[in-house]
mmCIF file of C-alpha atoms in Angstrom:
data_model
loop_
_atom_site.group_PDB
_atom_site.id
_atom_site.type_symbol
_atom_site.label_atom_id
_atom_site.label_comp_id
_atom_site.label_asym_id
_atom_site.label_seq_id
_atom_site.Cartn_x
_atom_site.Cartn_y
_atom_site.Cartn_z
ATOM 1 C CA MET L 1 289.028 -42.447 -103.025
ATOM 2 C CA SER L 2 290.569 -40.993 -106.435
ATOM 3 C CA LEU L 3 289.182 -40.160 -109.632
ATOM 4 C CA THR L 4 290.704 -43.124 -111.224
ATOM 5 C CA ASP L 5 288.956 -45.214 -108.297
ATOM 6 C CA ARG L 6 285.669 -43.978 -109.166
ATOM 7 C CA ASN L 7 286.416 -44.293 -113.142
ATOM 8 C CA PRO L 8 288.824 -47.156 -113.350
ATOM 9 C CA PRO L 9 290.128 -47.310 -117.377
ATOM 10 C CA ASP L 10 288.569 -49.538 -119.592
ATOM 11 C CA GLY L 11 291.310 -50.100 -122.138
ATOM 12 C CA GLY L 12 294.604 -52.213 -122.244
ATOM 13 C CA VAL L 13 296.085 -54.513 -119.451
ATOM 14 C CA THR L 14 295.003 -51.720 -116.734
ATOM 15 C CA GLY L 15 291.484 -52.116 -117.650
ATOM 16 C CA GLU L 16 291.810 -55.699 -117.698
ATOM 17 C CA VAL L 17 293.398 -55.867 -114.190
ATOM 18 C CA GLN L 18 290.749 -53.112 -112.687
ATOM 19 C CA ARG L 19 287.704 -53.814 -114.688
ATOM 20 C CA ASP L 20 287.771 -57.753 -115.199
ATOM 21 C CA ARG L 21 288.938 -59.189 -111.945
ATOM 22 C CA PHE L 22 285.708 -59.233 -109.902
ATOM 23 C CA VAL L 23 282.209 -60.291 -110.928
ATOM 24 C CA GLY L 24 279.707 -59.588 -108.365
ATOM 25 C CA GLY L 25 282.441 -59.204 -105.597
ATOM 26 C CA GLN L 26 284.014 -62.865 -106.549
ATOM 27 C CA ASP L 27 287.549 -62.613 -107.464
ATOM 28 C CA LEU L 28 288.251 -64.596 -110.757
ATOM 29 C CA THR L 29 292.012 -64.764 -109.815
ATOM 30 C CA ARG L 30 291.239 -66.515 -106.468
ATOM 31 C CA TRP L 31 291.645 -70.188 -106.775
ATOM 32 C CA ASP L 32 290.148 -72.102 -103.758
ATOM 33 C CA THR L 33 290.716 -75.541 -105.137
ATOM 34 C CA ARG L 34 294.083 -77.413 -105.271
ATOM 35 C CA VAL L 35 293.471 -78.388 -108.910
ATOM 36 C CA GLY L 36 292.704 -74.636 -109.503
ATOM 37 C CA GLN L 37 295.983 -73.436 -107.573
ATOM 38 C CA VAL L 38 298.220 -76.054 -109.390
ATOM 39 C CA LEU L 39 296.883 -74.829 -112.733
ATOM 40 C CA ALA L 40 297.478 -71.144 -112.010
ATOM 41 C CA PHE L 41 301.124 -72.013 -111.123
ATOM 42 C CA ILE L 42 301.706 -73.568 -114.378
ATOM 43 C CA VAL L 43 300.057 -70.861 -116.325
ATOM 44 C CA GLN L 44 302.159 -68.271 -114.049
ATOM 45 C CA ARG L 45 305.306 -70.091 -114.891
ATOM 46 C CA ILE L 46 304.199 -70.064 -118.735
ATOM 47 C CA SER L 47 303.671 -66.782 -118.687
ATOM 48 C CA SER L 48 306.972 -65.301 -116.894
ATOM 49 C CA LEU L 49 308.678 -67.210 -119.807
ATOM 50 C CA LEU L 50 306.311 -66.190 -123.121
ATOM 51 C CA GLY L 51 304.083 -63.518 -121.809
ATOM 52 C CA SER L 52 300.419 -63.567 -120.720
ATOM 53 C CA HIS L 53 298.792 -63.515 -123.779
ATOM 54 C CA ALA L 54 300.914 -66.472 -125.204
ATOM 55 C CA ALA L 55 300.178 -68.067 -122.027
ATOM 56 C CA LEU L 56 296.503 -67.526 -122.703
ATOM 57 C CA ILE L 57 296.743 -68.890 -126.343
ATOM 58 C CA ILE L 58 298.558 -72.153 -125.158
ATOM 59 C CA THR L 59 296.057 -72.775 -122.271
ATOM 60 C CA LEU L 60 293.210 -72.321 -125.036
ATOM 61 C CA VAL L 61 294.964 -74.672 -127.406
ATOM 62 C CA ILE L 62 295.213 -77.202 -124.543
ATOM 63 C CA GLY L 63 291.658 -76.873 -123.582
ATOM 64 C CA ALA L 64 290.547 -77.164 -127.459
ATOM 65 C CA VAL L 65 292.355 -80.627 -127.399
ATOM 66 C CA LEU L 66 290.832 -81.561 -124.375
ATOM 67 C CA ALA L 67 287.347 -80.221 -125.711
ATOM 68 C CA ILE L 68 287.818 -82.627 -128.966
ATOM 69 C CA SER L 69 288.890 -85.484 -126.927
ATOM 70 C CA LEU L 70 285.785 -85.083 -124.700
ATOM 71 C CA THR L 71 283.540 -84.810 -127.982
ATOM 72 C CA ALA L 72 284.915 -88.303 -129.051
ATOM 73 C CA VAL L 73 283.992 -89.828 -125.809
ATOM 74 C CA PHE L 74 280.503 -88.028 -125.664
ATOM 75 C CA ALA L 75 279.946 -89.519 -129.264
ATOM 76 C CA GLN L 76 280.618 -92.993 -128.218
ATOM 77 C CA VAL L 77 278.121 -92.592 -125.119
ATOM 78 C CA TYR L 78 275.653 -90.604 -127.461
ATOM 79 C CA GLU L 79 275.910 -93.615 -130.026
ATOM 80 C CA SER L 80 275.232 -96.262 -127.253
ATOM 81 C CA VAL L 81 272.144 -94.157 -125.858
ATOM 82 C CA VAL L 82 270.694 -93.586 -129.416
ATOM 83 C CA GLU L 83 270.858 -97.572 -129.878
ATOM 84 C CA ALA L 84 269.489 -98.332 -126.615
ATOM 85 C CA ASP L 85 266.582 -95.861 -127.466
ATOM 86 C CA GLY L 86 266.936 -94.014 -124.037
ATOM 87 C CA VAL L 87 266.727 -90.290 -124.358
ATOM 88 C CA ALA L 88 266.343 -90.924 -128.076
ATOM 89 C CA GLY L 89 263.162 -92.128 -127.524
ATOM 90 C CA LEU L 90 261.974 -88.551 -127.450
ATOM 91 C CA ASP L 91 263.139 -87.583 -131.029
ATOM 92 C CA HIS L 92 260.344 -88.783 -132.978
ATOM 93 C CA PRO L 93 257.748 -87.534 -130.688
ATOM 94 C CA VAL L 94 259.004 -84.127 -130.430
ATOM 95 C CA LEU L 95 259.390 -83.851 -134.162
ATOM 96 C CA ASP L 96 255.764 -84.825 -134.674
ATOM 97 C CA GLY L 97 255.002 -82.175 -132.060
ATOM 98 C CA ALA L 98 256.902 -79.592 -133.948
ATOM 99 C CA LYS L 99 255.436 -80.406 -137.368
ATOM 100 C CA THR L 100 251.967 -79.502 -135.754
ATOM 101 C CA LEU L 101 253.254 -76.052 -135.041
ATOM 102 C CA ARG L 102 254.537 -75.253 -138.539
ATOM 103 C CA SER L 103 252.873 -72.566 -140.647
ATOM 104 C CA PRO L 104 254.176 -71.069 -143.978
ATOM 105 C CA ALA L 105 254.784 -67.755 -141.826
ATOM 106 C CA LEU L 106 256.478 -69.164 -139.003
ATOM 107 C CA ASP L 107 258.665 -71.341 -141.135
ATOM 108 C CA ILE L 108 259.987 -68.227 -143.032
ATOM 109 C CA LEU L 109 260.787 -66.472 -139.690
ATOM 110 C CA THR L 110 262.292 -69.627 -138.151
ATOM 111 C CA THR L 111 264.415 -70.026 -141.274
ATOM 112 C CA ALA L 112 265.717 -66.485 -141.264
ATOM 113 C CA TYR L 113 266.339 -66.828 -137.493
ATOM 114 C CA THR L 114 268.154 -70.084 -137.764
ATOM 115 C CA ASP L 115 270.525 -68.444 -140.184
ATOM 116 C CA ILE L 116 271.953 -66.123 -137.672
ATOM 117 C CA GLY L 117 273.668 -69.195 -136.254
ATOM 118 C CA GLY L 118 274.729 -70.523 -139.734
ATOM 119 C CA THR L 119 277.964 -70.747 -141.329
ATOM 120 C CA ILE L 120 277.830 -67.013 -142.647
ATOM 121 C CA GLY L 121 275.459 -65.594 -140.032
ATOM 122 C CA MET L 122 277.508 -66.741 -136.677
ATOM 123 C CA PRO L 123 281.045 -65.836 -138.065
ATOM 124 C CA VAL L 124 279.709 -62.093 -139.263
ATOM 125 C CA LEU L 125 277.863 -61.769 -135.656
ATOM 126 C CA ALA L 126 280.815 -62.872 -133.990
ATOM 127 C CA LEU L 127 283.399 -60.763 -135.713
ATOM 128 C CA ALA L 128 281.425 -57.491 -135.453
ATOM 129 C CA VAL L 129 280.988 -58.124 -131.709
ATOM 130 C CA MET L 130 284.985 -59.038 -131.557
ATOM 131 C CA ALA L 131 286.175 -55.936 -133.288
ATOM 132 C CA GLY L 132 283.961 -53.721 -131.121
ATOM 133 C CA LEU L 133 285.006 -55.190 -127.755
ATOM 134 C CA ALA L 134 288.726 -55.262 -128.966
ATOM 135 C CA VAL L 135 288.497 -51.470 -129.885
ATOM 136 C CA ARG L 136 286.220 -50.404 -126.930
ATOM 137 C CA ARG L 137 289.116 -52.315 -124.613
ATOM 138 C CA ARG L 138 292.112 -51.643 -126.806
ATOM 139 C CA SER L 139 293.007 -55.372 -126.001
ATOM 140 C CA TRP L 140 293.642 -58.355 -127.784
ATOM 141 C CA THR L 141 292.310 -60.635 -125.249
ATOM 142 C CA PRO L 142 288.447 -60.558 -126.907
ATOM 143 C CA VAL L 143 290.048 -61.240 -130.263
ATOM 144 C CA ILE L 144 291.809 -64.567 -128.837
ATOM 145 C CA LEU L 145 289.023 -65.733 -126.847
ATOM 146 C CA ILE L 146 286.409 -65.322 -129.446
ATOM 147 C CA VAL L 147 288.376 -66.628 -132.163
ATOM 148 C CA VAL L 148 289.735 -69.545 -130.389
ATOM 149 C CA ALA L 149 286.414 -70.384 -128.682
ATOM 150 C CA GLY L 150 284.868 -70.196 -132.274
ATOM 151 C CA VAL L 151 287.462 -72.327 -133.920
ATOM 152 C CA GLY L 152 287.276 -74.833 -131.087
ATOM 153 C CA SER L 153 283.503 -75.066 -131.539
ATOM 154 C CA LEU L 154 283.662 -75.753 -135.213
ATOM 155 C CA LEU L 155 286.409 -78.576 -134.628
ATOM 156 C CA MET L 156 284.177 -80.419 -132.199
ATOM 157 C CA THR L 157 281.277 -80.028 -134.446
ATOM 158 C CA ILE L 158 283.432 -81.610 -137.225
ATOM 159 C CA ALA L 159 284.658 -84.461 -134.884
ATOM 160 C CA GLY L 160 281.297 -85.387 -133.708
ATOM 161 C CA LYS L 161 279.946 -85.394 -137.451
ATOM 162 C CA ARG L 162 282.679 -87.754 -138.672
ATOM 163 C CA LEU L 163 282.696 -89.803 -135.379
ATOM 164 C CA ILE L 164 278.762 -90.620 -135.364
ATOM 165 C CA GLY L 165 277.427 -89.853 -138.935
ATOM 166 C CA ARG L 166 273.883 -89.995 -137.725
ATOM 167 C CA THR L 167 271.396 -89.466 -140.246
ATOM 168 C CA ARG L 168 269.108 -86.375 -140.168
ATOM 169 C CA PRO L 169 265.613 -86.395 -140.001
ATOM 170 C CA PRO L 170 263.827 -87.541 -143.247
ATOM 171 C CA LEU L 171 263.450 -84.733 -145.771
ATOM 172 C CA MET L 172 259.674 -84.981 -146.143
ATOM 173 C CA ASP L 173 259.636 -83.962 -142.259
ATOM 174 C CA ALA L 174 261.974 -81.010 -142.953
ATOM 175 C CA VAL L 175 261.436 -77.268 -143.958
ATOM 176 C CA PRO L 176 263.622 -76.583 -146.974
ATOM 177 C CA PRO L 177 266.446 -75.338 -147.404
ATOM 178 C CA TYR L 178 267.443 -78.978 -146.762
ATOM 179 C CA GLU L 179 270.979 -79.794 -145.149
ATOM 180 C CA TYR L 180 272.627 -83.212 -145.878
ATOM 181 C CA SER L 181 275.511 -83.166 -143.266
ATOM 182 C CA ALA L 182 275.589 -85.679 -140.479
ATOM 183 C CA SER L 183 272.864 -84.509 -137.842
ATOM 184 C CA PHE L 184 275.029 -84.984 -134.449
ATOM 185 C CA PRO L 185 275.806 -82.585 -133.121
ATOM 186 C CA SER L 186 273.731 -79.646 -133.872
ATOM 187 C CA GLY L 187 276.589 -77.246 -135.130
ATOM 188 C CA HIS L 188 274.063 -74.087 -134.929
ATOM 189 C CA SER L 189 273.275 -75.216 -131.219
ATOM 190 C CA LEU L 190 276.855 -75.771 -130.216
ATOM 191 C CA ASN L 191 278.215 -72.582 -131.804
ATOM 192 C CA SER L 192 275.286 -70.446 -130.440
ATOM 193 C CA VAL L 193 276.130 -71.544 -126.951
ATOM 194 C CA VAL L 194 279.886 -70.746 -127.319
ATOM 195 C CA ILE L 195 279.846 -67.671 -128.968
ATOM 196 C CA ALA L 196 276.785 -66.443 -127.274
ATOM 197 C CA GLY L 197 278.121 -67.520 -123.832
ATOM 198 C CA ILE L 198 281.787 -66.013 -124.560
ATOM 199 C CA VAL L 199 280.603 -62.716 -125.752
ATOM 200 C CA ALA L 200 277.985 -62.192 -122.556
ATOM 201 C CA TYR L 201 281.081 -63.263 -120.373
ATOM 202 C CA LEU L 202 283.021 -60.455 -121.736
ATOM 203 C CA ILE L 203 280.317 -58.135 -121.271
ATOM 204 C CA VAL L 204 279.377 -59.041 -117.896
ATOM 205 C CA LEU L 205 282.987 -58.551 -116.850
ATOM 206 C CA ARG L 206 282.561 -54.975 -117.152
ATOM 207 C CA LEU L 207 278.934 -54.539 -115.869
ATOM 208 C CA ARG L 208 278.743 -53.372 -112.214
ATOM 209 C CA SER L 209 274.933 -53.807 -112.265
ATOM 210 C CA HIS L 210 273.747 -57.082 -110.901
ATOM 211 C CA ARG L 211 270.525 -56.714 -112.965
ATOM 212 C CA ALA L 212 272.401 -55.762 -116.206
ATOM 213 C CA ARG L 213 274.281 -58.881 -115.804
ATOM 214 C CA VAL L 214 271.547 -61.203 -115.260
ATOM 215 C CA LEU L 215 269.715 -59.748 -118.170
ATOM 216 C CA ILE L 216 272.689 -60.501 -120.498
ATOM 217 C CA ILE L 217 273.197 -63.913 -119.292
ATOM 218 C CA VAL L 218 269.371 -64.595 -119.845
ATOM 219 C CA ALA L 219 269.437 -63.123 -123.380
ATOM 220 C CA ALA L 220 272.504 -65.232 -124.129
ATOM 221 C CA ALA L 221 270.740 -68.511 -122.825
ATOM 222 C CA VAL L 222 267.476 -67.351 -124.476
ATOM 223 C CA PHE L 223 269.432 -67.119 -127.873
ATOM 224 C CA ALA L 224 271.337 -70.325 -127.561
ATOM 225 C CA ALA L 225 268.121 -72.355 -126.232
ATOM 226 C CA THR L 226 265.767 -71.009 -129.090
ATOM 227 C CA MET L 227 268.821 -71.494 -131.759
ATOM 228 C CA GLY L 228 268.625 -75.152 -130.896
ATOM 229 C CA LEU L 229 264.805 -75.534 -130.709
ATOM 230 C CA SER L 230 264.623 -73.598 -134.106
ATOM 231 C CA ARG L 231 266.555 -76.681 -135.616
ATOM 232 C CA VAL L 232 263.975 -79.257 -134.298
ATOM 233 C CA TYR L 233 261.179 -77.128 -135.276
ATOM 234 C CA LEU L 234 262.562 -76.898 -138.822
ATOM 235 C CA GLY L 235 263.429 -80.833 -138.857
ATOM 236 C CA HIS L 236 267.011 -80.362 -139.501
ATOM 237 C CA HIS L 237 268.012 -82.093 -136.375
ATOM 238 C CA TRP L 238 266.890 -84.435 -133.833
ATOM 239 C CA LEU L 239 266.203 -83.336 -130.296
ATOM 240 C CA THR L 240 269.123 -85.382 -128.906
ATOM 241 C CA ASP L 241 271.584 -83.979 -131.438
ATOM 242 C CA VAL L 242 270.655 -80.425 -129.941
ATOM 243 C CA LEU L 243 270.944 -81.548 -126.327
ATOM 244 C CA ALA L 244 274.051 -83.077 -126.855
ATOM 245 C CA ALA L 245 275.403 -79.935 -128.661
ATOM 246 C CA TRP L 246 274.397 -77.717 -125.495
ATOM 247 C CA ALA L 247 276.215 -80.089 -123.364
ATOM 248 C CA LEU L 248 279.248 -79.994 -125.500
ATOM 249 C CA GLY L 249 279.073 -76.231 -125.986
ATOM 250 C CA ALA L 250 278.769 -75.591 -122.310
ATOM 251 C CA ALA L 251 281.737 -77.791 -121.423
ATOM 252 C CA TRP L 252 283.897 -75.657 -123.951
ATOM 253 C CA LEU L 253 282.638 -72.338 -122.751
ATOM 254 C CA ALA L 254 283.683 -73.513 -119.302
ATOM 255 C CA LEU L 255 287.268 -74.462 -120.373
ATOM 256 C CA VAL L 256 287.427 -71.012 -122.388
ATOM 257 C CA ILE L 257 286.300 -69.117 -119.372
ATOM 258 C CA THR L 258 288.711 -70.937 -117.100
ATOM 259 C CA ALA L 259 291.631 -70.199 -119.319
ATOM 260 C CA HIS L 260 290.738 -66.404 -119.254
ATOM 261 C CA ARG L 261 290.676 -66.758 -115.324
ATOM 262 C CA LEU L 262 294.279 -67.953 -115.426
ATOM 263 C CA TYR L 263 295.196 -65.227 -117.925
ATOM 264 C CA LEU L 264 293.587 -62.758 -115.456
ATOM 265 C CA THR L 265 295.691 -64.478 -112.713
ATOM 266 C CA THR L 266 298.969 -63.805 -114.487
ATOM 267 C CA ARG L 267 297.986 -60.427 -114.855
ATOM 268 C CA VAL L 268 296.912 -59.582 -111.462
ATOM 269 C CA HIS L 269 299.592 -61.910 -109.725
ATOM 270 C CA PRO L 270 302.622 -61.941 -112.120
ATOM 271 C CA PRO L 271 305.505 -63.998 -111.053
ATOM 272 C CA ALA L 272 308.888 -62.149 -110.585
ATOM 273 C CA GLY L 273 310.713 -61.434 -113.894
ATOM 274 C CA SER L 274 307.541 -62.138 -116.014
ATOM 275 C CA ARG L 275 307.000 -60.653 -119.474
ATOM 276 C CA SER L 276 303.727 -58.453 -120.329
#
């Protein structure tokens, strides 16, 4: 085994091909299903004409359109569930239970924490991590993935709020500062799943320790879970708004990760005459 094999480079295309391809022995460029093989073939053809990064961007844009369409469909299902008082029957009891846990000190701490997932805190956090990963890897891939993932989750949040327009819990049941936009879906919850998820994914790709990978995944899951629950605790969202946001965020995250796997496939198995 050569020195390069023992210490494969971290940066550029070579780093992506050698370091990002395998996770726990699983080859991310291998597609066992017929659908996956067809997708890989299509993206490889796009890559041969426009280059791998262009193929990644096109795949992500198509995925974003699908995600927003999914949000529209999900919104209709969600509205039916709320009207039927199905899962939504938990909303008032859970909010009542959250109110019993409140205290001045805990309210301040929770408000500070939830601000991390807000319109200022989350972009700043995402940009800082994105810059660090891009410089460390000497690659535009983390920039493309994090930016598109964030923009996609934002568009899904806007679409959901406009389609449903659900009212937030009463102000008398909320902890200030109050919020007045529509309640469905919880933007904090959706964005935290997507951003924490894609950052964890990018980090996990470069970790060789199974324990380290598990710790990163658990940390991302705990962050997303507590961010969503903090919204219920503060009375800024109903529980079902958070549950719906988690589901939508997970779906979009899966699409982003699939797009990256397709990008890796074009890097590892480039078609003849392809552009870098």
